[in-house]
Short mmCIF file of C-alpha atoms in Angstrom, two decimals:
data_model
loop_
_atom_site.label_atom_id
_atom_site.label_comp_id
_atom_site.label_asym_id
_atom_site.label_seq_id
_atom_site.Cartn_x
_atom_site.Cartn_y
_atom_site.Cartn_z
CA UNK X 811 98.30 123.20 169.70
CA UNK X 812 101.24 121.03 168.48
CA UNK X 813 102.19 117.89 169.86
CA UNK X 814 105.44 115.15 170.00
CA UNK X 815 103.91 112.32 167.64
CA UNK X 816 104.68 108.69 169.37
CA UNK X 817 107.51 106.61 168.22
CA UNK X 818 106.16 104.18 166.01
CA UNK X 819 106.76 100.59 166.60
CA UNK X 820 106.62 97.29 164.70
CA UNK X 821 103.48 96.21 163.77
CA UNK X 822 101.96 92.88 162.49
CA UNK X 823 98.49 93.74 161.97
CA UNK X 824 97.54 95.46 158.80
CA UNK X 825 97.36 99.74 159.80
CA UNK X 826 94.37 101.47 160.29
CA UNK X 827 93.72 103.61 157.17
CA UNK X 828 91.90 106.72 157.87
CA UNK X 829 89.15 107.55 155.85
CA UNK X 830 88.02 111.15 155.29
CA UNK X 831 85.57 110.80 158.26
CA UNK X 832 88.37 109.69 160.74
CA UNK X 833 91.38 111.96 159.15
CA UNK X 834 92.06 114.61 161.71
CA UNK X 835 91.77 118.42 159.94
CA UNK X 836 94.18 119.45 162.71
CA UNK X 837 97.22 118.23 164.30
CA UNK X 838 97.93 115.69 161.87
CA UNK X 839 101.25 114.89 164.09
CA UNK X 840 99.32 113.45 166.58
CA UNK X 841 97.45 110.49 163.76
CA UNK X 842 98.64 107.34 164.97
CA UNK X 843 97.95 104.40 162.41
CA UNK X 844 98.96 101.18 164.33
CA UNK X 845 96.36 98.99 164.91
CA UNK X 846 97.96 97.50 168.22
CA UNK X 847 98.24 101.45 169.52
CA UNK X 848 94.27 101.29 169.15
CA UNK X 849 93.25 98.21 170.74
CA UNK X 850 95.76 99.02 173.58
CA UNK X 851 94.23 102.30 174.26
CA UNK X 852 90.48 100.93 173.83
CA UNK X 853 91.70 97.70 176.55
CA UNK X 854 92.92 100.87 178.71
CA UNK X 855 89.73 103.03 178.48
CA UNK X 856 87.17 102.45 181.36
CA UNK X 857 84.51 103.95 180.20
CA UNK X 858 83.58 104.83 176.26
CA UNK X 859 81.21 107.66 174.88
CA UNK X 860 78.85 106.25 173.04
CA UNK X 861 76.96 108.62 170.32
CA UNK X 862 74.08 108.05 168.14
CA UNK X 863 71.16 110.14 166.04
CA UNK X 864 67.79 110.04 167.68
CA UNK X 865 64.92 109.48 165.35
CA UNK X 866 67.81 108.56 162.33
CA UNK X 867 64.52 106.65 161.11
CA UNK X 868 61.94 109.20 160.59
CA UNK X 869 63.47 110.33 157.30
CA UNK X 870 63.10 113.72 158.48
CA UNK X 871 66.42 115.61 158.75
CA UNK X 872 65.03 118.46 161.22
CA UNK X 873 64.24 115.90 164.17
CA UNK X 874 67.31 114.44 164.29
CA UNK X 875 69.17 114.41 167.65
CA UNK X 876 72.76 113.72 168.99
CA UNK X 877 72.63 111.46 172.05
CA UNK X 878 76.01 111.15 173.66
CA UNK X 879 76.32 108.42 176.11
CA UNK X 880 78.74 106.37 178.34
CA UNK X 881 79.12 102.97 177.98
CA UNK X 882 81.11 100.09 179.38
CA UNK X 883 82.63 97.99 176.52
CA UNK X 884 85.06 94.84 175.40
CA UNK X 885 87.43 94.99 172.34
CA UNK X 886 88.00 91.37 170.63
CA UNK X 887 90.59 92.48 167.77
CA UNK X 888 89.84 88.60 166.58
CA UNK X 889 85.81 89.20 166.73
CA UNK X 890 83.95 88.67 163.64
CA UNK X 891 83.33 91.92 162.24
CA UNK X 892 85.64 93.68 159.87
CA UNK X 893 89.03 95.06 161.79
CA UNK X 894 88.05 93.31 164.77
CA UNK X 895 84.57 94.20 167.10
CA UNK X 896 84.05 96.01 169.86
CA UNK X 897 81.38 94.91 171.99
CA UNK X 898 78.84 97.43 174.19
CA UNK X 899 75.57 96.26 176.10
CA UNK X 900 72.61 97.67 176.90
CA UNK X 901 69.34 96.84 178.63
CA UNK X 902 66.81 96.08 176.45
CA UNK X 903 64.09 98.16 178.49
CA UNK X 904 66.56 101.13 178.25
CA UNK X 905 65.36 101.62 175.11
CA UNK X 906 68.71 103.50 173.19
CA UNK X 907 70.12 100.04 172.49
CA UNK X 908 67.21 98.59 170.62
CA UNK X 909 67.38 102.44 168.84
CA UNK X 910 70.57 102.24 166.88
CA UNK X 911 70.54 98.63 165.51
CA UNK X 912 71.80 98.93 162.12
CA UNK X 913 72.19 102.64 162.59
CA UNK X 914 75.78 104.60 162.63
CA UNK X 915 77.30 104.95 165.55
CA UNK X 916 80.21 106.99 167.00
CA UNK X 917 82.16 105.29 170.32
CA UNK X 918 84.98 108.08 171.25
CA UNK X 919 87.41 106.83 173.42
CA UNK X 920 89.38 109.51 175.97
CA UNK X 921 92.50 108.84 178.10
CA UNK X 922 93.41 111.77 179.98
CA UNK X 923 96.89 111.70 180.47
CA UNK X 924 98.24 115.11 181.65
CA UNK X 925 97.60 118.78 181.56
CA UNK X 926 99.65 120.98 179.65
CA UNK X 927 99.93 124.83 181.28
CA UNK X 928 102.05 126.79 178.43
CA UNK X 929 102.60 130.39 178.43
CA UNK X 930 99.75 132.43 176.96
CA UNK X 931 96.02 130.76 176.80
CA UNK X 932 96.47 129.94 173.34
CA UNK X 933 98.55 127.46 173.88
CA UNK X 934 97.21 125.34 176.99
CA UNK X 935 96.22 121.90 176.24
CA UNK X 936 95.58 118.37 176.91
CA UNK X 937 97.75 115.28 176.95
CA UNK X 938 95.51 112.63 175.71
CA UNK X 939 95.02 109.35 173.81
CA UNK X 940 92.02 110.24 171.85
CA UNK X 941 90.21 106.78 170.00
CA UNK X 942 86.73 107.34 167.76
CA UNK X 943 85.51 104.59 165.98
CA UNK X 944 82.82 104.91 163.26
CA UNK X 945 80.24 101.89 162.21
CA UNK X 946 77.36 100.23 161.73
CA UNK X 947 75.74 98.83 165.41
CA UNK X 948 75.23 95.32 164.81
CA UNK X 949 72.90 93.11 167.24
CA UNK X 950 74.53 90.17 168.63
CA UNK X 951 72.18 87.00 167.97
CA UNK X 952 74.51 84.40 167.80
CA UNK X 953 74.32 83.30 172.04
CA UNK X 954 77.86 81.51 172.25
CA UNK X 955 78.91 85.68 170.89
CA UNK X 956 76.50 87.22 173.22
CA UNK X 957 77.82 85.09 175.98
CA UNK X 958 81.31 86.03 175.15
CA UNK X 959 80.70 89.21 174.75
CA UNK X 960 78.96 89.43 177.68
CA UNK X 961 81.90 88.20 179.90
CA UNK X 962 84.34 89.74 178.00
CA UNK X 963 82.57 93.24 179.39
CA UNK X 964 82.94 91.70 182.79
CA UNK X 965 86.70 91.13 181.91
CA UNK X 966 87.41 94.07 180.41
CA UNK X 967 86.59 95.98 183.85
CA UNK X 968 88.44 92.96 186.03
CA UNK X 969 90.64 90.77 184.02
CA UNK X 970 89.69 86.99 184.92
CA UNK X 971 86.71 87.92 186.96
CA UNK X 972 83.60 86.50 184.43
CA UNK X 973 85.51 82.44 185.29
CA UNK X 974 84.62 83.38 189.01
CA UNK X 975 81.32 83.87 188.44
CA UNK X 976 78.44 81.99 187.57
CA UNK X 977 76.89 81.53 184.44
CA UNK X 978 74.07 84.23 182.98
CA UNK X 979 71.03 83.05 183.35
CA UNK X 980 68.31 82.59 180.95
CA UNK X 981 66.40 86.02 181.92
CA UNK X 982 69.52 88.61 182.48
CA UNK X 983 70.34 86.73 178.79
CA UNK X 984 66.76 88.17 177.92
CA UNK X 985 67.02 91.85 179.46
CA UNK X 986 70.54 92.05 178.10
CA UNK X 987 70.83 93.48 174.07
CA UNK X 988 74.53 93.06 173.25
CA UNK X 989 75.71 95.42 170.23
CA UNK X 990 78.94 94.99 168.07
CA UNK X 991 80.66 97.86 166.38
CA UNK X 992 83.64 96.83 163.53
CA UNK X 993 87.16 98.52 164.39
CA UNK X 994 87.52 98.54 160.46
CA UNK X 995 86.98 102.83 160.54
CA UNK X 996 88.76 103.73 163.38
CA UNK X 997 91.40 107.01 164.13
CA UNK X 998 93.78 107.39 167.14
CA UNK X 999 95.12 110.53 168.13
CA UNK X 1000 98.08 110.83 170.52
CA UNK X 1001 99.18 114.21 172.28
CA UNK X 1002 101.87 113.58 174.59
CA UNK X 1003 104.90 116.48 176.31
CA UNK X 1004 104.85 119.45 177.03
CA UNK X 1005 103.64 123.29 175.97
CA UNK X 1006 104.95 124.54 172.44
CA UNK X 1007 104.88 128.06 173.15
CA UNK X 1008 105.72 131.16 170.87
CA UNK X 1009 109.10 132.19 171.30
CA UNK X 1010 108.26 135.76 172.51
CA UNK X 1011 106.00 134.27 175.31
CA UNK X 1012 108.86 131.63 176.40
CA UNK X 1013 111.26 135.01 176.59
CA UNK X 1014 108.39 136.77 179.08
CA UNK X 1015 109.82 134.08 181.89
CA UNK X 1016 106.71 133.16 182.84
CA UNK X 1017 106.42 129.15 183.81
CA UNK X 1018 105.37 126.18 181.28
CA UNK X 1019 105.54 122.85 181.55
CA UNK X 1020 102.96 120.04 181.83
CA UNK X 1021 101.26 117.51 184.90
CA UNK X 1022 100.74 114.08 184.11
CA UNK X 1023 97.45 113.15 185.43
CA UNK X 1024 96.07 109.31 185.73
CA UNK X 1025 93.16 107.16 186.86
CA UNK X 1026 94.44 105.65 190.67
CA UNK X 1027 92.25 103.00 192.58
CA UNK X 1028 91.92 102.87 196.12
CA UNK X 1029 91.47 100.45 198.06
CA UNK X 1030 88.59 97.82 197.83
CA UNK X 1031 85.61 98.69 199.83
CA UNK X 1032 83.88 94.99 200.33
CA UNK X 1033 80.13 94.99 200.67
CA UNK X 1034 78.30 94.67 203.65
CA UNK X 1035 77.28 90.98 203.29
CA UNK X 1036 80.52 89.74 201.65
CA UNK X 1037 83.21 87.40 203.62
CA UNK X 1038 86.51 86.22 202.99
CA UNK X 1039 89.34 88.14 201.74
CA UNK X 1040 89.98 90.29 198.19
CA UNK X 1041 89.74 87.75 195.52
CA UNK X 1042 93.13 88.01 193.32
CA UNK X 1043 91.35 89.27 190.45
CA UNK X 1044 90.07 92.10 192.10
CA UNK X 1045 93.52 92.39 193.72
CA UNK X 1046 95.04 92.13 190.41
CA UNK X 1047 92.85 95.30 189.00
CA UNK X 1048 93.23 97.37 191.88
CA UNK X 1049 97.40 96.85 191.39
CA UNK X 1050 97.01 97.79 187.87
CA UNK X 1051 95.67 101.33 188.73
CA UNK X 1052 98.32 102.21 190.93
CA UNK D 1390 72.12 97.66 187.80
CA UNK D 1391 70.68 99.49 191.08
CA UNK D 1392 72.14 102.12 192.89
CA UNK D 1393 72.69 104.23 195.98
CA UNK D 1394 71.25 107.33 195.83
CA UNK D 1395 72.84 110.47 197.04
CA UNK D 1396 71.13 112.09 199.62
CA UNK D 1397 69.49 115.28 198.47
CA UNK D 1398 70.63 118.87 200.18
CA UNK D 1399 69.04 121.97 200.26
CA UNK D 1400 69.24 124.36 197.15
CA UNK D 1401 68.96 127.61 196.33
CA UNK D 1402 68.63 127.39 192.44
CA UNK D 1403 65.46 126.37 190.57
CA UNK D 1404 65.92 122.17 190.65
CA UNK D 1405 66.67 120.65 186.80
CA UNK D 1406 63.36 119.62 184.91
CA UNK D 1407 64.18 117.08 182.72
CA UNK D 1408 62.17 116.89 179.96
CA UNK D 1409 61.30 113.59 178.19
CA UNK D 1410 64.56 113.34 176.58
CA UNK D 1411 66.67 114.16 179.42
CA UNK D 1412 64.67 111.69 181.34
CA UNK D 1413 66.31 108.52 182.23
CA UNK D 1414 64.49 105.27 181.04
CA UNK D 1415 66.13 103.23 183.90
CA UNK D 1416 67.77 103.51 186.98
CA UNK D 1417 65.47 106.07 188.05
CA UNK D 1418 66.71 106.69 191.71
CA UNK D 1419 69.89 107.67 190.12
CA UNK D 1420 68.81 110.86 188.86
CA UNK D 1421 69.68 113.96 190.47
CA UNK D 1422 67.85 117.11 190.10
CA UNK D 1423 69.68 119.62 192.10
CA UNK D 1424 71.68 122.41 189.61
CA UNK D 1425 74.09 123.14 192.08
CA UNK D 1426 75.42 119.01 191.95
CA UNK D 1427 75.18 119.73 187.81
CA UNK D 1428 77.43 122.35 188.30
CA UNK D 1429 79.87 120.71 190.33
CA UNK D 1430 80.33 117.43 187.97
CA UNK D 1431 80.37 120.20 184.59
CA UNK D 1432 83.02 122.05 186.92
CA UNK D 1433 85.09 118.86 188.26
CA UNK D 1434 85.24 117.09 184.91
CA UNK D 1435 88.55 117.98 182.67
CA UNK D 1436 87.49 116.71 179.54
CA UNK D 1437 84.08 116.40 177.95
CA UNK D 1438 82.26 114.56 174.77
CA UNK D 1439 80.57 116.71 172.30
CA UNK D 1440 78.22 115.20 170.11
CA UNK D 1441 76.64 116.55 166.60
CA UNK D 1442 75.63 115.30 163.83
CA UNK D 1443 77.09 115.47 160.46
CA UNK D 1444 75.66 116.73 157.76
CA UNK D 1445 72.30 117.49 159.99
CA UNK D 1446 71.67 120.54 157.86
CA UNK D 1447 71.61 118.24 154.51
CA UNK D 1448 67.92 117.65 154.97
CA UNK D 1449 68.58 114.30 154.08
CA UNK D 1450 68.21 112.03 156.88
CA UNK D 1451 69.60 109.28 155.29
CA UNK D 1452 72.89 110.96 155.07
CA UNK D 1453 73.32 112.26 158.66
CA UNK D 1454 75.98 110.61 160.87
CA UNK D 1455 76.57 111.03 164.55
CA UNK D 1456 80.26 112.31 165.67
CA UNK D 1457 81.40 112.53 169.12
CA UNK D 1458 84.97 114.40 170.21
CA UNK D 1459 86.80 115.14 173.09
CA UNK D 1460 86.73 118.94 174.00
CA UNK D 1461 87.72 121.34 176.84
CA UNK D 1462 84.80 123.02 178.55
CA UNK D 1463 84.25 125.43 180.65
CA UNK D 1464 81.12 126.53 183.05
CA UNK D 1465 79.72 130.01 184.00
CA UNK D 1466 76.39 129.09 185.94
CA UNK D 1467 75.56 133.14 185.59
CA UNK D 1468 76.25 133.31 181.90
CA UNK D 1469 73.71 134.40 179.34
CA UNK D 1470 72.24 131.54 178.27
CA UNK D 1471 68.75 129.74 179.89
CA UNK D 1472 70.24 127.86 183.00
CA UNK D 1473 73.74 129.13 182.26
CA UNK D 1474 75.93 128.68 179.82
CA UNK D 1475 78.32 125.59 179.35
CA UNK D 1476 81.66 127.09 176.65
CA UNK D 1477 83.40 124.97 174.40
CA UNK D 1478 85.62 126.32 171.98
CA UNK D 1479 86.90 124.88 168.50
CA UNK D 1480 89.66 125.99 166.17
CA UNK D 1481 88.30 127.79 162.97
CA UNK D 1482 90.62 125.39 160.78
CA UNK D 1483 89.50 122.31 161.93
CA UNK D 1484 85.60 123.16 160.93
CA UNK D 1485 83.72 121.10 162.96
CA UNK D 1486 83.10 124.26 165.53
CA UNK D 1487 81.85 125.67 162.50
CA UNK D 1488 79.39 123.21 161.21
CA UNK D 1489 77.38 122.91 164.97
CA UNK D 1490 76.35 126.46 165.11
CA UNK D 1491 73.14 126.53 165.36
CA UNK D 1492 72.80 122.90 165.31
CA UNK D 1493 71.69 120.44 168.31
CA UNK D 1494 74.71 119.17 170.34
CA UNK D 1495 74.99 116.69 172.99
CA UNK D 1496 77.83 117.27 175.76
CA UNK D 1497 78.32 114.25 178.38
CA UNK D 1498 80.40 114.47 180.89
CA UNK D 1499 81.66 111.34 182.60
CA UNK D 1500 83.31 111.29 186.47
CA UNK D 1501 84.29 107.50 186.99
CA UNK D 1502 84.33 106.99 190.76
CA UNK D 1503 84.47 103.39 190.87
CA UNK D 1504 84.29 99.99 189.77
CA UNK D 1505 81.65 97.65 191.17
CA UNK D 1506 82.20 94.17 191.74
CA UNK D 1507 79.32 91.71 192.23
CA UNK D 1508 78.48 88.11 192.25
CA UNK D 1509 77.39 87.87 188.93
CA UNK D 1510 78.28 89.06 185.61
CA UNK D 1511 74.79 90.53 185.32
CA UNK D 1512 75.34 93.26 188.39
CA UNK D 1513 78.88 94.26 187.44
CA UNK D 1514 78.36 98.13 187.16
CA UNK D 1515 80.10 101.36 187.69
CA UNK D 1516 80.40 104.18 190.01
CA UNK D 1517 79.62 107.71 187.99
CA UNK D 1518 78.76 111.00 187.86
CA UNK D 1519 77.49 111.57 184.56
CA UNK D 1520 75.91 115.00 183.08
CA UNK D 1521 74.28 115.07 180.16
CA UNK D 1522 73.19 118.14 178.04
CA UNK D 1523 71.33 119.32 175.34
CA UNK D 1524 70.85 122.16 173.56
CA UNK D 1525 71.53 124.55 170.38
CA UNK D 1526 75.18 125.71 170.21
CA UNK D 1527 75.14 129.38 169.74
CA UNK D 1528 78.40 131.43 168.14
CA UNK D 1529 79.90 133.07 170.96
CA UNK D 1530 80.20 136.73 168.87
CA UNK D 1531 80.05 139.44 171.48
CA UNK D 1532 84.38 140.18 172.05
CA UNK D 1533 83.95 140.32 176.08
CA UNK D 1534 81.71 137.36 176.30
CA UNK D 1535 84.42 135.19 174.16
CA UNK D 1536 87.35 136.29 175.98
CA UNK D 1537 85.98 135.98 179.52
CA UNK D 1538 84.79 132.49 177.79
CA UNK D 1539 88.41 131.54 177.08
CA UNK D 1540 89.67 132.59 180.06
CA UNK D 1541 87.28 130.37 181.69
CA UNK D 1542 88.29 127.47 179.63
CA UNK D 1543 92.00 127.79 181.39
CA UNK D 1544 91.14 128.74 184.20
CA UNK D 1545 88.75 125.63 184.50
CA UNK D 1546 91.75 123.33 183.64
CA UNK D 1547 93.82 125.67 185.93
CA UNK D 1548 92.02 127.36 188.37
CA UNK D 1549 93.68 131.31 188.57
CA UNK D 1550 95.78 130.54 185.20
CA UNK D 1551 94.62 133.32 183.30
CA UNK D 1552 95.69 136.03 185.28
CA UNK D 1553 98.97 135.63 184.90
CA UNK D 1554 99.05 135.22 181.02
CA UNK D 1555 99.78 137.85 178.23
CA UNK D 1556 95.82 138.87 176.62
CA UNK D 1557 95.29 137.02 173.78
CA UNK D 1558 96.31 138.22 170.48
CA UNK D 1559 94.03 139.38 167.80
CA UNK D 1560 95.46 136.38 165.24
CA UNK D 1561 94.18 133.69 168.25
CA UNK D 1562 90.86 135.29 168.68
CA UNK D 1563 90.37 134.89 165.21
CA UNK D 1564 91.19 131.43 164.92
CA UNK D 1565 88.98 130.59 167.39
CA UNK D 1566 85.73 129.81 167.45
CA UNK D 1567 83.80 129.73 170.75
CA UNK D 1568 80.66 128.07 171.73
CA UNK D 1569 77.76 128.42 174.22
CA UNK D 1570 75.30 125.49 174.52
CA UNK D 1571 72.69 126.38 177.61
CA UNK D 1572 72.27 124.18 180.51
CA UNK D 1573 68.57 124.55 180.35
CA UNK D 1574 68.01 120.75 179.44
CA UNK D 1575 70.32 119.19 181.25
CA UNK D 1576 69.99 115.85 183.27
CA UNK D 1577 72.50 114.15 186.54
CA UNK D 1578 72.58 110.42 186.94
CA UNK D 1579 74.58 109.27 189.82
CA UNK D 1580 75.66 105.64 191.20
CA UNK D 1581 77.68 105.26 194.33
CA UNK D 1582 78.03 102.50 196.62
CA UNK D 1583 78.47 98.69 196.31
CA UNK D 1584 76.80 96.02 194.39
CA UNK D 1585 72.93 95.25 194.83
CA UNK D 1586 73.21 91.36 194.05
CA UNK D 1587 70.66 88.54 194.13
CA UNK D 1588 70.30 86.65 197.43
CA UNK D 1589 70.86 83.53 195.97
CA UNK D 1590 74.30 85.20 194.38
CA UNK D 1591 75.65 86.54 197.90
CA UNK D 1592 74.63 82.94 199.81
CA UNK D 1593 76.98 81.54 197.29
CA UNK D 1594 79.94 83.07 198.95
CA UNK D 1595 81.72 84.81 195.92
CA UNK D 1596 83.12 88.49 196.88
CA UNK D 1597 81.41 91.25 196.04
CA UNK D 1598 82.44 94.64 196.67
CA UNK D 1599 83.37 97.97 195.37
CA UNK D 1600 87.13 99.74 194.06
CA UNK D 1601 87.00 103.64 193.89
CA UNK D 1602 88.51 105.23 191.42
CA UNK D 1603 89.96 108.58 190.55
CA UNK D 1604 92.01 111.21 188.82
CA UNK D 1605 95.12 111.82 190.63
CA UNK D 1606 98.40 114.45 189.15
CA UNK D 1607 101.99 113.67 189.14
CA UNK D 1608 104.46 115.79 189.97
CA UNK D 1609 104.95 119.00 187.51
CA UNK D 1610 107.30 118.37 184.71
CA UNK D 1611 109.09 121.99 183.79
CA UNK D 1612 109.10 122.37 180.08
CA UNK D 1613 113.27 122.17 179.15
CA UNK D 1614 113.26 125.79 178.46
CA UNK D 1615 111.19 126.87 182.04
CA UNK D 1616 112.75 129.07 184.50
CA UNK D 1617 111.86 129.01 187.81
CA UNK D 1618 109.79 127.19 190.72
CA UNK D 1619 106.45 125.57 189.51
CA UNK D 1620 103.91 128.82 190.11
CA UNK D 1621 101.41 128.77 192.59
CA UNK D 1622 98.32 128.05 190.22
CA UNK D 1623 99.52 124.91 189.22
CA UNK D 1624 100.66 123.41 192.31
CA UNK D 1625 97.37 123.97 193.65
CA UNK D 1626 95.76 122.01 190.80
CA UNK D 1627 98.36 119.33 191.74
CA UNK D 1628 97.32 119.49 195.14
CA UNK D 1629 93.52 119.50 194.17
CA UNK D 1630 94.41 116.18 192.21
CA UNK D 1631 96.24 114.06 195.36
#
């Protein structure tokens, strides 16, 4: 389960130094430690898994629960908190948001990018871009941040959408809970190529190599009620995922 | 944040009983109860979350910290386990397979099927599949059960791999460690369809609409030292993927 390690690049923002938490026990090849290679991959991700510990309160170690979750979210490298923030919402009836104020948090981030079929079991993996970021949950009470953030979660899904729209209202404001996470503890880890197969099993002829697998939109599907054509931003998003 | 539901179909396995904490606090109509459509998004989905939490057997609640990784899985509805058993397997060296045995995990497993444009900021959702379940991790120890459990896990990311591959050696079963978490408690949310926007939004004449979204392959890239035309197995996983 080896990997080829990315090319680094120039960088201008300070690295990411890995703690013990986010240093990888395995594969240390694949530890990237620009900054930039960790916002880009958390600007790419759709979706992010969310995790928490249920009942981290009670003080009593044998309740505690992992809850794993997906969430949409919005990366602002500039944001307030230390390393940058990312942003993730939640409904405030929902209940989990509320839950981890001021708690830990762990928000994994997964790009599938290809499969790799090698020559014995062993050896089949994953190509991947693989971002976890460790912190403190924060609530948002500042409303020109919540608002930001807000329509920055908008963006992140359809760049330049949130200026099309109209403003959030006074009661979504209310039934929205908008949680920052610092990008100060943060690890990326890159697998990329093909199988690295034991020589003996490369000489047995049988086939290795890898697919490279992506996320593709289709075409836009407009709702029932809506007129007029694809708005560019849309457009824009679906071109993107081609 | 509404949805479509999916129409139910008949079954012929016991329906999932969520339990409070596999019961979703909103979006109710989402929720699907079937096994067989569990079964389908565990067995469609490449790469799931795994989350545990540090340090859990400490007894010190103060201490505990959620993680969440990336892992293969694999799915074997008649396995041993209550409800069947979900695998996940973890190198010995890299310890964190180690330190969840016996502990409560959370696996969630994400399909993205679309992105859904509405009028307002508020609405913007998601189109998902997305499984989640919980339950103890038991140490895969019985030598059939673990290598029909790592045969699954290739043959999930390549359906018919394992057949054609040497056995695995004696030094790879011992580096690995495999995992069974039930799928007793175990819940299905699902969202399809377009936006459900306020009347006042849609009289306003913005768009609103919905952009599916999926995992699609490339074409095979031969590893440089492969012989030979890409084997059956994978093209079909190509093909599955187009």
């Amino acid at each position: 389960m080896t990997s080829s390690p990315c090319a680094p690049h120039s960088t201008s923002l300070p690295p990411l130094s890995p703690t013990a938490r986010t240093t990888p026990t395995r594969g240390r090849i694949r530890q990237v430690v620009e900054r930039e290679r960790l916002h880009e991959v958390l600007r790419e991700a759709l979706v992010a898994h969310l995790g928490f510990v249920r009942d981290a309160g009670t003080g009593d170690a044998s309740t505690v629960r992992p809850v794993v979750l997906p969430v949409a979210i919005a990366v602002d490298p500039e944001g307030p908190d230390e390393g940058g923030t990312l942003y993730v919402h939640g409904s405030v009836a929902a209940g989990w948001a509320e839950s981890v104020i001021g708690q830990e948090v762990c928000v994994s981030v997964t790009l599938l990018d290809g499969l790799v079929a090698a020559r014995s079991g062993f050896h089949h993996s994953m190509n991947y871009r693989s971002a976890v970021v460790l912190g403190t949950a924060r609530r948002v009470d500042d409303e020109e941040e919540r608002l930001r953030a807000l329509a920055a979660v908008v963006d992140h899904m359809v760049p330049g959408r949130s200026a099309t729209l109209r403003p959030v209202s006074r009661k979504e404001l209310a039934a929205t809970l908008v949680l920052a996470v610092p990008l100060a503890e943060a690890s990326l880890k890159v697998r990329a190529g093909g199988p690295v197969d034991d020589e003996a099993d490369v000489a047995s002829g049988v086939w290795g190599g890898h697919v490279p697998i992506r996320l593709v939109a289709g075409e836009a599907v407009p709702a029932a009620d809506a007129d007029g054509p694809v708005p560019d931003d849309v457009a824009a998003r679906i071109a993107a995922l081609r």
